[in-house]
């Protein structure tokens, strides 16, 4: 590597006749041996190109002398072509347990470099966003309920990777991750948590009530979202649009009667509904063993086929969701998926999360099964990306989340004049009674 | 009659907008538990008229979800007593969503079915839900009296982009009514939120809804013989309440009697009295307002007991005279 750099730099010097030393170049890249640093070029978010020195041609920027490379403070940027990285690799993934199915999803998954970086970016964004929410909550800038998703990122990222934006998704209250994957900007999510007018629901909804096109929240009542999801699937079938509805619920909700009512009708009418149980082992403080007579959540659909999936592996989730979506779109009716996953935080911000489980257990999952690390390690060991690229992405995400938090803490609260708005749609303004008879407030649609 | 008006309303709206569909128990092949949806399944088929299993919470949630995703469901409860099983979906999933989402997500749905007392069906099948649903912001609550109300208000409810609770009455289904020329039109609608003065009067304002409009009109006919002229207001809508209509009337008659089938405590009449007290009409009252309500007990079965659990015409007459101090 050093030799190659030397050769290139010498060649450039001869070509340009100038010392193309570049100092103070970039805060992005530092030279580490053995690999030279690289510009991260991903499709999802092209990074800022490094500033171009007037003394050098734009494309190839190298240090002129090898000894310069050792000088502290000198940075070098080398443009690498994609040929240096493995563009695509196939990985073995855990086989899914199946229920009432002849075969399950494939046991191999192909990942391109771009996809990998994209999934990494999504998961890391959700992770950092949730940790920022934790911070803001402890500073009392976020109040009320706040149920964090860190640890479960592979579920949201994997599902979104396998469905189309025109498909539908509904979940319960641990919803920030899905709000993001379904297209809401981080700053609108954080500003909703802080109750500001720039929040996605203008501060009217809060953590559990965020919505977007084809994303139906964010639902506070345990289990209620499941019949809703079946209804959305009914609408898809009715409209003949070949779309599916992903309907999520937790291991705690899995025992709700209304789920079984929804399963029955979905199966009867062959609704294109993917019922997904995010089994994170605990319904609030109650472990699955203490709550369910049967913890085989993928079988609880009884007459509905089911899959049990490793929810910490984004590729596993993606392949399973793809399989499930194909099943639904082919008119076979609903399917149940159980994603085995884990949450690092307690049930909500008021739960330290260690009275009903051990710190050792949490630590073990973090060190052995973290979804973000799993993906990163896979990509690194297959030379699909460089460590520096991930670092760059991390830095960029931190910055983005920080800016979003800035926005969320500085945006004004919703104006009082809008207190009563949005009671009815498409209605003339109406009078709303305030706290006493002399307070007549106005509501507009 | 009332039943035919409902049938006609649904038929016209199903034809007008293909997003409209009906689901509920026995609505399709049985022609409706009370025959309100007779003939619709034959005409529109399985896609638009859907028989559900006996799972209110599930099918109500499904109906609400379908509304969120762009359809316009009519969700029938065989009686509103069974809506209690599904009330979380009506209130938390339907009524509150437009507000919680700051206008991003609307829920254009109609929940309809018979409400209140029937005949001999006893306590679990006789409750009036006007006050419970009328309590909740985000819902519109409608209570038609006659066939014209039924048709016009149901069409408005179906065309409304908001969740509407449509309270019918089983005892009214078979009652024949004259329908006006105007109401024969396929675009005949009655605005939600506007009450109607069914009978002009000068001595007392009677405010009522649903079946008891008939009772009040009958009582008014008897009182007229004694020289007492009653103004009878048919609320038509429980929420939003047409307070202006009530106040205008009370400022004319100086006396107020409310009549309802539901229980007295925290009921529709209680709300009307409170609103009148808080507004300009209070100063025009010559006597405290009176509420005529169902008896504050679960509904008994035996006929004599049941008859005496609900307002009778004699109770209304008695109350008017007491209010007028005659």
XYZ file of C-alpha atoms in Angstrom:
771
model
C 0.000 0.000 0.000
C 2.720 2.426 0.953
C 4.591 1.536 -2.175
C 1.580 2.158 -4.324
C 0.998 5.525 -2.737
C 4.583 6.436 -3.279
C 4.422 5.417 -6.888
C 1.253 7.404 -7.485
C 2.481 10.443 -5.663
C 5.745 10.436 -7.492
C 3.974 10.064 -10.759
C 1.706 12.974 -9.956
C 4.638 15.116 -9.044
C 6.229 14.401 -12.350
C 2.989 15.062 -14.213
C 2.124 18.285 -12.527
C 5.598 19.388 -11.758
C 4.412 20.439 -8.360
C 4.550 19.286 -4.846
C 1.068 18.118 -4.306
C 1.314 17.969 -0.629
C -1.986 18.516 1.010
C -2.184 19.384 4.571
C -5.120 20.190 6.706
C -7.195 18.358 4.268
C -9.988 16.583 5.912
C -11.368 15.853 9.274
C -12.953 12.792 7.802
C -10.072 10.665 7.002
C -6.973 9.675 8.768
C -4.366 7.386 7.485
C -4.059 4.099 9.209
C -1.936 1.256 8.165
C -2.184 -1.096 6.488
C -5.198 0.143 4.494
C -5.230 3.621 3.128
C -8.202 5.768 3.998
C -11.061 5.929 1.626
C -13.776 8.278 0.628
C -17.034 6.668 1.621
C -19.131 6.725 -1.466
C -22.536 5.283 -0.784
C -25.663 5.935 -2.690
C -27.851 6.839 0.181
C -25.965 9.892 1.340
C -22.923 10.991 -0.545
C -20.470 12.525 1.891
C -19.044 15.954 1.349
C -16.078 15.684 -0.936
C -12.892 16.883 0.696
C -11.866 20.448 -0.065
C -9.807 20.614 -3.186
C -6.501 22.293 -3.077
C -5.851 24.684 -5.911
C -2.520 23.112 -6.296
C -3.762 19.701 -7.195
C -6.020 18.074 -9.705
C -9.414 17.308 -8.242
C -9.471 13.579 -8.610
C -6.385 12.167 -7.116
C -4.938 13.773 -4.106
C -1.909 12.245 -2.554
C 0.881 13.226 -0.370
C 4.006 13.901 -2.293
C 6.433 12.243 0.006
C 6.128 9.129 2.004
C 7.705 10.670 5.049
C 4.920 13.183 5.069
C 2.590 10.350 5.866
C 4.175 9.881 9.214
C 3.943 13.475 10.241
C 1.304 14.021 12.842
C -1.438 16.260 11.581
C -0.912 15.459 7.989
C -3.891 13.828 6.448
C -4.190 12.109 3.189
C -7.134 11.269 1.093
C -6.951 8.648 -1.520
C -9.731 7.968 -3.892
C -10.370 4.271 -4.167
C -12.397 2.645 -6.776
C -15.160 0.218 -5.838
C -13.120 -2.586 -7.268
C -11.186 -2.590 -4.041
C -14.197 -3.708 -2.062
C -16.301 -6.780 -2.399
C -19.430 -5.458 -4.056
C -21.648 -8.272 -2.951
C -21.508 -11.288 -0.725
C -23.789 -14.117 0.234
C -24.189 -15.007 3.864
C -25.546 -18.000 5.661
C -28.450 -16.999 7.840
C -30.223 -18.867 10.571
C -32.911 -21.214 9.370
C -36.408 -20.163 10.436
C -38.637 -22.494 12.379
C -41.841 -22.960 10.426
C -45.421 -23.683 11.328
C -47.848 -25.064 8.765
C -45.411 -24.336 5.971
C -43.668 -26.773 3.663
C -40.623 -24.593 3.477
C -39.371 -21.375 4.933
C -37.322 -18.432 3.712
C -33.926 -19.123 2.115
C -30.986 -19.857 4.408
C -28.682 -17.668 2.420
C -28.939 -13.939 1.910
C -27.154 -11.779 -0.585
C -26.005 -8.379 0.514
C -24.540 -5.728 -1.706
C -22.123 -3.172 -0.373
C -24.624 -0.398 -0.904
C -27.375 -2.277 0.841
C -25.111 -3.055 3.747
C -24.124 0.543 4.220
C -27.730 1.586 3.891
C -28.944 -0.874 6.538
C -26.069 0.136 8.773
C -26.956 3.758 8.388
C -30.611 3.149 9.156
C -29.927 1.054 12.230
C -27.298 3.368 13.553
C -29.591 6.339 13.036
C -32.364 4.670 14.998
C -29.881 3.697 17.705
C -28.516 7.189 18.096
C -31.934 8.763 17.892
C -33.212 6.564 20.703
C -30.182 7.274 22.858
C -30.688 10.962 22.274
C -34.299 10.576 23.361
C -33.054 8.859 26.521
C -30.802 11.815 27.192
C -33.527 14.373 26.560
C -35.929 12.461 28.782
C -33.453 12.457 31.654
C -33.100 16.195 31.162
C -36.895 16.362 31.481
C -37.202 17.873 28.034
C -39.224 14.851 26.967
C -42.061 13.879 29.307
C -44.745 11.279 29.696
C -44.253 7.954 28.005
C -41.109 7.128 26.083
C -40.576 3.516 25.005
C -37.179 3.042 23.404
C -36.260 0.699 20.624
C -32.500 0.297 20.945
C -31.526 -3.326 20.438
C -34.404 -4.022 18.088
C -33.158 -2.021 15.121
C -32.710 -5.012 12.821
C -36.460 -5.585 12.921
C -37.443 -2.170 11.620
C -34.595 -2.017 9.116
C -35.062 -5.559 7.857
C -38.806 -5.209 7.413
C -38.524 -1.939 5.536
C -35.889 -3.468 3.267
C -38.344 -6.130 2.181
C -41.489 -4.095 1.614
C -42.354 -1.177 -0.652
C -43.128 2.362 0.459
C -46.617 1.724 -0.926
C -47.133 -1.144 1.517
C -48.590 -0.357 4.917
C -47.296 -0.694 8.435
C -48.808 -0.322 11.876
C -47.238 -0.957 15.243
C -47.721 -0.382 18.964
C -46.086 2.225 21.172
C -42.408 1.293 20.761
C -42.672 3.080 17.483
C -39.881 5.604 16.978
C -37.800 3.231 14.850
C -40.681 2.512 12.479
C -41.632 6.173 12.324
C -38.146 6.772 10.945
C -38.040 3.827 8.536
C -41.436 4.823 7.204
C -40.088 8.170 6.200
C -40.419 10.736 8.993
C -37.360 12.942 9.520
C -35.444 12.601 12.787
C -36.054 16.194 13.725
C -39.803 15.793 13.324
C -39.688 12.716 15.546
C -37.633 14.366 18.259
C -39.692 17.545 18.069
C -42.826 15.470 18.567
C -41.236 13.890 21.633
C -40.394 17.314 23.007
C -43.911 18.518 22.229
C -43.125 21.270 19.762
C -45.089 22.567 16.814
C -42.495 21.213 14.405
C -43.228 17.693 15.534
C -44.766 15.328 13.015
C -48.107 15.593 14.840
C -47.572 19.255 15.752
C -47.015 18.261 19.355
C -50.556 16.929 19.681
C -49.643 13.258 19.741
C -46.365 12.601 21.489
C -44.268 9.446 21.490
C -47.054 6.992 20.812
C -49.019 8.871 18.172
C -46.860 9.662 15.170
C -48.175 9.070 11.666
C -47.004 9.185 8.054
C -48.386 8.079 4.684
C -48.924 4.316 4.889
C -47.784 4.364 8.516
C -50.604 4.228 11.023
C -48.677 4.878 14.209
C -47.890 4.538 17.077
C -50.838 3.054 19.089
C -51.175 3.278 22.836
C -53.683 0.538 23.642
C -51.974 -2.841 23.755
C -53.219 -5.065 20.963
C -55.701 -2.580 19.458
C -53.433 -2.044 16.479
C -53.782 -5.646 15.371
C -57.418 -5.555 14.219
C -56.643 -2.137 12.751
C -53.843 -3.710 10.718
C -56.141 -6.470 9.516
C -58.554 -3.726 8.442
C -55.862 -1.960 6.498
C -55.144 -5.275 4.793
C -58.846 -5.572 4.025
C -58.656 -2.191 2.331
C -55.704 -3.414 0.249
C -57.641 -6.476 -0.825
C -60.776 -4.431 -1.482
C -58.882 -1.949 -3.628
C -56.996 -4.717 -5.431
C -53.707 -2.838 -5.196
C -51.434 -5.809 -4.396
C -50.223 -4.059 -1.270
C -49.735 -5.746 2.080
C -50.052 -4.531 5.639
C -47.361 -5.315 8.198
C -49.038 -5.431 11.610
C -46.690 -5.507 14.582
C -47.278 -6.382 18.203
C -45.205 -7.518 21.152
C -44.983 -10.671 23.206
C -47.151 -8.943 25.808
C -49.909 -8.189 23.317
C -49.737 -11.704 21.900
C -52.245 -12.959 24.446
C -54.893 -10.307 23.733
C -58.250 -11.700 22.652
C -58.661 -9.187 19.877
C -55.597 -10.630 18.180
C -57.292 -13.965 17.826
C -60.416 -12.255 16.555
C -58.268 -10.548 13.936
C -56.450 -13.793 13.067
C -59.774 -15.518 12.529
C -61.138 -12.917 10.149
C -57.828 -12.450 8.354
C -57.627 -16.171 7.679
C -61.306 -16.479 6.745
C -61.106 -13.659 4.263
C -57.484 -14.282 3.214
C -56.400 -10.768 4.075
C -52.897 -9.745 2.906
C -51.716 -9.148 6.437
C -48.282 -10.004 7.857
C -48.743 -10.294 11.596
C -45.372 -9.800 13.255
C -44.684 -10.490 16.909
C -41.592 -8.640 18.135
C -40.712 -10.978 20.953
C -38.252 -9.092 23.121
C -38.748 -11.579 25.959
C -40.535 -9.209 28.316
C -43.954 -7.644 28.350
C -43.131 -4.680 30.563
C -41.698 -6.535 33.579
C -43.231 -9.907 32.909
C -41.104 -12.463 31.142
C -42.685 -14.519 28.389
C -42.604 -17.639 30.559
C -44.690 -15.896 33.199
C -47.216 -14.495 30.744
C -47.874 -17.108 28.103
C -48.939 -20.715 28.367
C -47.292 -21.104 24.969
C -44.271 -18.998 24.076
C -44.184 -20.284 20.514
C -45.630 -17.034 19.274
C -45.171 -18.019 15.665
C -47.593 -20.880 16.241
C -50.212 -18.853 18.060
C -51.971 -18.059 14.814
C -53.038 -21.714 14.912
C -54.465 -22.144 11.426
C -52.270 -19.335 10.104
C -48.798 -20.376 8.902
C -45.911 -19.005 10.933
C -42.179 -18.339 10.967
C -39.782 -17.844 13.835
C -36.991 -15.511 12.832
C -33.726 -14.275 14.296
C -34.670 -10.666 14.875
C -31.123 -9.548 15.626
C -29.955 -10.307 12.093
C -31.183 -7.744 9.614
C -30.671 -10.147 6.732
C -32.741 -12.832 8.404
C -35.516 -10.330 9.018
C -35.359 -9.106 5.458
C -35.509 -12.567 3.912
C -38.339 -13.647 6.177
C -40.348 -10.516 5.486
C -39.803 -10.951 1.772
C -41.035 -14.519 2.080
C -44.054 -13.381 4.063
C -44.909 -10.584 1.661
C -44.745 -12.961 -1.277
C -47.041 -15.329 0.593
C -49.604 -12.582 1.149
C -49.373 -11.072 -2.292
C -49.961 -14.467 -3.877
C -53.394 -14.542 -2.271
C -52.616 -17.236 0.277
C -53.875 -15.097 3.126
C -52.186 -13.911 6.301
C -48.987 -15.156 7.872
C -47.488 -14.794 11.344
C -43.826 -13.981 11.952
C -42.142 -14.037 15.320
C -38.991 -11.928 15.487
C -36.783 -12.917 18.380
C -35.224 -9.698 19.500
C -34.183 -7.770 22.603
C -34.516 -4.306 24.052
C -31.609 -2.788 25.947
C -33.710 -0.226 27.751
C -36.429 -1.068 30.204
C -40.037 -1.089 29.110
C -40.156 2.702 29.227
C -38.044 5.487 30.637
C -39.543 4.945 34.066
C -38.305 1.363 34.123
C -34.607 0.780 34.791
C -35.120 -2.663 33.325
C -33.090 -4.594 35.861
C -35.583 -5.689 38.470
C -36.946 -8.492 36.311
C -33.804 -9.344 34.343
C -30.088 -9.344 35.084
C -27.523 -6.860 33.928
C -25.493 -9.846 32.796
C -28.226 -10.876 30.412
C -28.376 -7.408 28.891
C -24.598 -7.291 28.595
C -24.475 -10.685 26.984
C -26.900 -9.676 24.268
C -25.025 -6.442 23.681
C -21.731 -8.177 23.246
C -22.828 -11.226 21.306
C -25.910 -10.273 19.351
C -26.003 -6.548 18.766
C -27.674 -6.104 15.390
C -25.507 -3.208 14.295
C -22.268 -4.937 15.251
C -23.377 -8.127 13.548
C -23.850 -6.340 10.268
C -20.679 -4.317 10.573
C -18.543 -7.352 11.409
C -19.988 -9.234 8.487
C -19.146 -6.464 6.102
C -15.666 -5.919 7.466
C -14.686 -9.542 7.463
C -15.806 -9.788 3.875
C -13.992 -6.642 2.873
C -17.184 -4.958 1.851
C -16.299 -1.692 3.509
C -13.580 -0.096 5.577
C -13.597 0.723 9.257
C -13.188 4.366 8.384
C -16.337 4.363 6.325
C -18.337 3.206 9.279
C -16.667 5.813 11.417
C -17.592 8.477 8.939
C -21.156 7.310 8.872
C -21.248 7.321 12.653
C -19.920 10.853 12.785
C -22.378 12.053 10.190
C -25.270 10.441 12.033
C -24.235 11.855 15.357
C -24.184 15.257 13.766
C -27.576 14.763 12.193
C -29.107 13.591 15.454
C -27.482 16.432 17.343
C -28.904 18.961 14.918
C -32.299 17.332 15.171
C -32.091 17.547 18.957
C -31.154 21.201 18.679
C -34.224 21.775 16.582
C -36.373 19.758 18.963
C -35.275 21.787 21.960
C -35.447 25.196 20.333
C -38.611 24.924 18.252
C -41.510 26.726 19.916
C -44.359 24.883 21.582
C -47.634 24.723 19.688
C -49.639 27.959 19.942
C -52.581 27.900 22.319
C -54.868 29.135 19.570
C -54.497 25.710 17.982
C -55.457 23.793 21.116
C -58.839 22.713 19.808
C -58.004 22.225 16.145
C -58.297 18.914 14.326
C -61.338 17.572 16.124
C -63.165 17.015 12.844
C -62.055 16.855 9.246
C -63.655 19.010 6.538
C -66.016 20.710 8.933
C -66.770 24.385 9.359
C -65.173 25.894 12.455
C -66.899 24.931 15.651
C -67.015 26.239 19.162
C -65.436 24.162 21.863
C -66.164 24.583 25.520
C -63.147 25.558 27.542
C -62.550 24.977 31.236
C -65.397 27.309 32.252
C -68.482 28.742 30.563
C -66.773 31.979 29.589
C -64.019 30.150 27.760
C -65.365 29.495 24.312
C -62.534 28.218 22.187
C -62.490 27.688 18.479
C -61.723 24.543 16.522
C -60.898 24.497 12.835
C -60.346 21.429 10.716
C -91.105 3.305 7.261
C -88.026 3.940 9.346
C -86.374 0.656 8.386
C -86.934 1.228 4.678
C -85.492 4.711 4.949
C -82.292 3.302 6.440
C -82.164 0.641 3.751
C -82.671 3.223 1.033
C -80.002 5.491 2.472
C -77.421 2.703 2.536
C -78.388 1.494 -0.928
C -78.007 4.973 -2.399
C -74.672 5.592 -0.723
C -73.304 2.165 -1.691
C -74.188 2.965 -5.263
C -72.793 6.473 -5.141
C -69.372 5.694 -3.702
C -67.634 2.366 -4.205
C -65.511 2.893 -1.102
C -68.629 2.488 1.046
C -69.242 -0.988 2.417
C -71.245 -2.566 5.243
C -69.972 -5.081 7.768
C -71.487 -6.639 10.841
C -73.217 -9.739 12.138
C -75.912 -11.142 9.852
C -75.939 -8.122 7.568
C -75.512 -10.122 4.381
C -77.172 -13.500 3.973
C -79.601 -13.050 6.863
C -80.666 -9.689 5.345
C -79.859 -8.033 8.659
C -80.813 -9.102 12.175
C -83.573 -6.514 12.033
C -83.840 -6.639 8.261
C -82.400 -3.179 7.887
C -79.961 -4.377 5.206
C -82.487 -6.488 3.353
C -81.612 -7.002 -0.316
C -78.245 -5.273 -0.138
C -76.137 -8.415 -0.265
C -78.069 -9.692 -3.246
C -77.435 -6.435 -5.015
C -73.846 -5.695 -4.009
C -72.346 -9.065 -3.168
C -69.712 -10.363 -0.782
C -67.201 -7.609 -1.351
C -69.440 -4.766 -0.174
C -71.750 -6.492 2.326
C -69.699 -8.562 4.760
C -70.964 -11.005 7.378
C -68.650 -11.081 10.368
C -68.135 -13.637 13.101
C -69.384 -12.695 16.551
C -66.261 -10.755 17.420
C -67.108 -7.097 17.977
C -63.734 -5.914 19.131
C -62.069 -7.583 16.160
C -64.450 -6.479 13.434
C -64.820 -2.983 14.781
C -61.029 -2.646 14.750
C -60.980 -4.013 11.228
C -63.613 -1.491 10.164
C -61.644 1.379 11.715
C -58.437 0.191 10.047
C -60.194 -0.001 6.697
C -61.406 3.586 7.188
C -57.870 4.716 7.978
C -56.673 3.123 4.749
C -59.152 4.909 2.503
C -62.441 3.022 2.599
C -65.730 4.273 4.069
C -67.126 1.466 6.214
C -70.519 1.221 7.853
C -69.976 -0.904 10.936
C -73.208 -2.363 12.270
C -73.634 -3.373 15.893
C -76.512 -5.762 16.278
C -77.372 -3.591 19.213
C -75.282 -0.886 20.800
C -75.051 -3.011 23.934
C -72.515 -5.102 22.037
C -70.542 -2.021 21.137
C -69.258 -2.070 24.696
C -67.048 -4.952 23.685
C -65.553 -2.751 21.021
C -65.750 0.629 22.689
C -61.966 1.020 22.842
C -61.803 0.863 19.062
C -64.627 3.412 18.722
C -63.117 5.897 21.143
C -59.353 5.378 21.145
C -58.821 4.239 17.582
C -61.558 6.158 15.785
C -62.657 9.235 17.713
C -59.312 10.521 18.912
C -57.102 9.818 15.934
C -57.671 12.943 13.846
C -56.737 15.072 16.826
C -53.766 12.972 17.956
C -52.340 13.039 14.460
C -52.965 16.789 14.087
C -55.015 16.123 10.994
C -52.758 13.576 9.302
C -55.065 10.607 9.775
C -58.831 10.755 9.406
C -61.354 7.999 10.113
C -64.465 8.245 7.920
C -66.628 5.577 9.541
C -70.242 5.114 10.637
C -71.105 2.918 13.601
C -74.805 2.176 13.478
C -77.366 -0.061 15.122
C -80.334 -0.088 17.493
C -79.854 1.721 20.788
C -81.843 1.879 23.988
C -84.801 -0.119 25.161
C -86.572 -2.660 23.064
C -89.433 -4.845 24.328
C -88.790 -7.515 26.914
C -85.125 -7.964 26.159
C -84.092 -7.229 29.758
C -81.130 -5.518 31.344
C -78.160 -6.496 29.184
C -79.893 -5.614 25.947
C -81.641 -2.358 26.801
C -79.047 0.278 27.594
C -79.071 3.716 25.977
C -75.596 4.853 24.916
C -76.379 8.414 23.879
C -74.733 9.900 26.972
C -71.640 7.680 26.880
C -70.798 8.372 23.236
C -72.053 11.943 23.493
C -69.382 12.530 26.114
C -66.439 12.070 23.741
C -64.795 14.727 21.597
C -63.941 13.561 18.109
C -67.228 11.689 17.676
C -70.430 12.847 16.117
C -73.475 11.217 17.669
C -76.749 11.171 15.812
C -80.174 10.008 16.940
C -82.900 10.077 14.272
C -86.578 10.024 15.171
C -88.597 9.448 12.012
C -87.990 7.986 8.558
C -86.936 11.266 7.060
C -84.410 11.796 9.864
C -83.195 8.265 9.340
C -82.555 8.665 5.658
C -81.168 12.161 5.645
C -78.965 11.730 8.678
C -77.594 8.343 7.631
C -76.643 9.718 4.243
C -74.924 12.648 5.920
C -73.178 10.303 8.322
C -71.849 8.143 5.506
C -70.639 11.186 3.583
C -69.026 12.677 6.688
C -65.255 12.313 6.903
C -65.431 11.740 10.647
C -66.496 8.899 12.945
C -70.259 9.022 13.447
C -72.202 6.990 15.996
C -75.678 6.504 14.561
C -78.201 5.502 17.229
C -81.334 3.876 15.852
C -84.190 2.416 17.816
C -85.553 -1.074 17.306
C -89.081 -0.083 18.263
C -89.059 2.549 15.510
C -87.988 0.235 12.719
C -91.484 -0.883 11.849
C -93.214 2.471 12.369
C -94.587 3.926 9.134
C -93.912 7.576 8.388
C -94.821 9.880 5.583
C -91.761 10.854 3.608
C -91.648 14.252 1.976
C -91.145 14.786 -1.730
C -87.743 16.214 -1.061
C -86.580 13.148 0.819
C -87.052 10.959 -2.228
C -84.020 12.510 -3.879
C -80.781 10.537 -3.945
C -78.981 13.575 -2.653
C -81.301 14.300 0.237
C -79.261 14.873 3.355
C -79.997 16.389 6.732
C -77.149 18.331 8.328
C -75.609 16.786 11.405
C -75.645 19.151 14.385
C -78.979 20.835 13.709
C -82.107 20.165 15.748
C -85.631 20.503 14.366
C -88.657 22.080 15.916
C -91.332 19.460 15.276
C -94.134 21.399 16.877
C -94.340 25.115 17.570
C -95.479 26.192 21.026
C -95.411 29.052 23.482
C -95.685 27.726 27.011
C -92.945 25.146 27.387
C -89.975 23.785 25.448
C -89.689 20.017 25.295
C -86.277 18.764 24.167
C -86.019 15.122 23.243
C -84.546 12.608 20.794
C -85.350 9.353 19.045
C -88.480 7.470 20.066
C -89.488 9.999 22.705
C -90.204 12.623 20.094
C -93.352 10.593 19.431
C -94.156 10.512 23.139
C -93.663 14.268 23.420
C -95.870 14.967 20.423
C -98.575 12.752 21.884
C -98.242 14.477 25.252
C -98.386 17.850 23.511
C -101.614 16.875 21.778
C -103.192 16.030 25.136
C -101.880 19.199 26.788
C -103.138 21.322 23.917
C -106.676 20.355 24.921
C -105.983 21.990 28.255
C -104.624 25.092 26.600
C -100.958 24.334 27.117
C -99.022 24.753 23.898
C -95.773 22.794 23.878
C -92.837 23.429 21.587
C -91.236 20.072 20.780
C -87.622 20.017 19.682
C -86.279 16.897 18.011
C -82.547 17.034 18.751
C -81.601 14.806 15.769
C -77.969 15.140 16.858
C -76.666 14.478 20.369
C -73.145 15.671 19.602
C -72.610 18.426 18.612
C -75.667 19.622 20.497
C -77.726 22.371 18.833
C -77.745 24.642 21.861
C -78.840 27.680 19.824
C -82.101 26.011 18.873
C -82.793 25.103 22.488
C -81.893 28.544 23.813
C -84.016 30.355 21.236
C -86.963 28.234 22.210
C -86.477 28.588 25.957
C -86.172 32.340 25.618
C -89.603 32.225 24.016
C -91.390 29.766 26.301
C -89.544 30.362 29.599
C -89.865 26.696 30.562
C -87.788 23.635 29.792
C -88.509 19.914 30.039
C -86.080 17.337 28.644
C -87.251 13.821 27.796
C -85.067 10.781 27.178
C -85.069 7.013 27.595
C -81.598 6.814 29.129
C -80.670 6.896 32.810
C -80.789 10.249 34.587
C -77.329 10.474 36.067
C -74.876 12.241 33.751
C -77.391 11.928 30.908
C -78.397 13.922 27.845
C -80.958 15.907 29.840
C -78.360 16.745 32.475
C -76.119 18.237 29.801
C -78.950 20.266 28.289
C -79.840 21.726 31.670
C -76.233 22.632 32.385
C -75.809 24.302 29.005
C -79.004 26.322 29.395
C -77.833 27.474 32.819
C -74.538 28.639 31.415
C -76.066 30.607 28.548
C -78.372 33.557 27.943
C -81.553 31.455 28.204
C -81.129 31.015 31.974
C -82.456 34.483 32.647
C -85.611 33.631 30.758
C -86.480 30.587 32.826
C -89.484 31.045 35.067
C -88.873 27.717 36.758
C -86.038 25.249 37.113
C -85.659 22.918 34.158
C -87.081 19.406 34.522
C -85.645 16.133 33.253
C -87.850 13.187 32.356
C -85.716 10.061 32.063
C -85.642 6.305 32.331
C -85.748 4.963 35.878
C -82.306 4.653 37.457
C -82.252 0.843 37.444
C -81.173 -1.933 35.104
C -84.055 -2.776 32.804
C -86.392 -5.436 34.230
C -88.109 -8.056 32.135
C -91.757 -8.340 33.218
C -93.973 -6.109 31.090
C -95.453 -4.148 33.914
C -92.000 -3.504 35.330
C -90.492 -2.600 31.973
C -93.348 -0.221 31.132
C -92.743 1.563 34.412
C -89.007 1.822 33.847
C -89.356 4.204 30.926
C -91.011 7.621 30.494
C -94.685 7.289 29.699
C -96.842 9.970 28.185
C -98.481 10.528 31.538
C -95.053 11.179 33.084
C -94.351 13.824 30.474
C -97.716 15.487 30.982
C -97.229 15.446 34.738
C -93.769 16.957 34.457
C -94.890 19.734 32.119
C -97.685 20.710 34.490
C -95.344 20.682 37.483
C -92.858 22.823 35.610
C -95.604 25.258 34.680
C -96.951 25.047 38.195
C -100.471 24.224 37.006
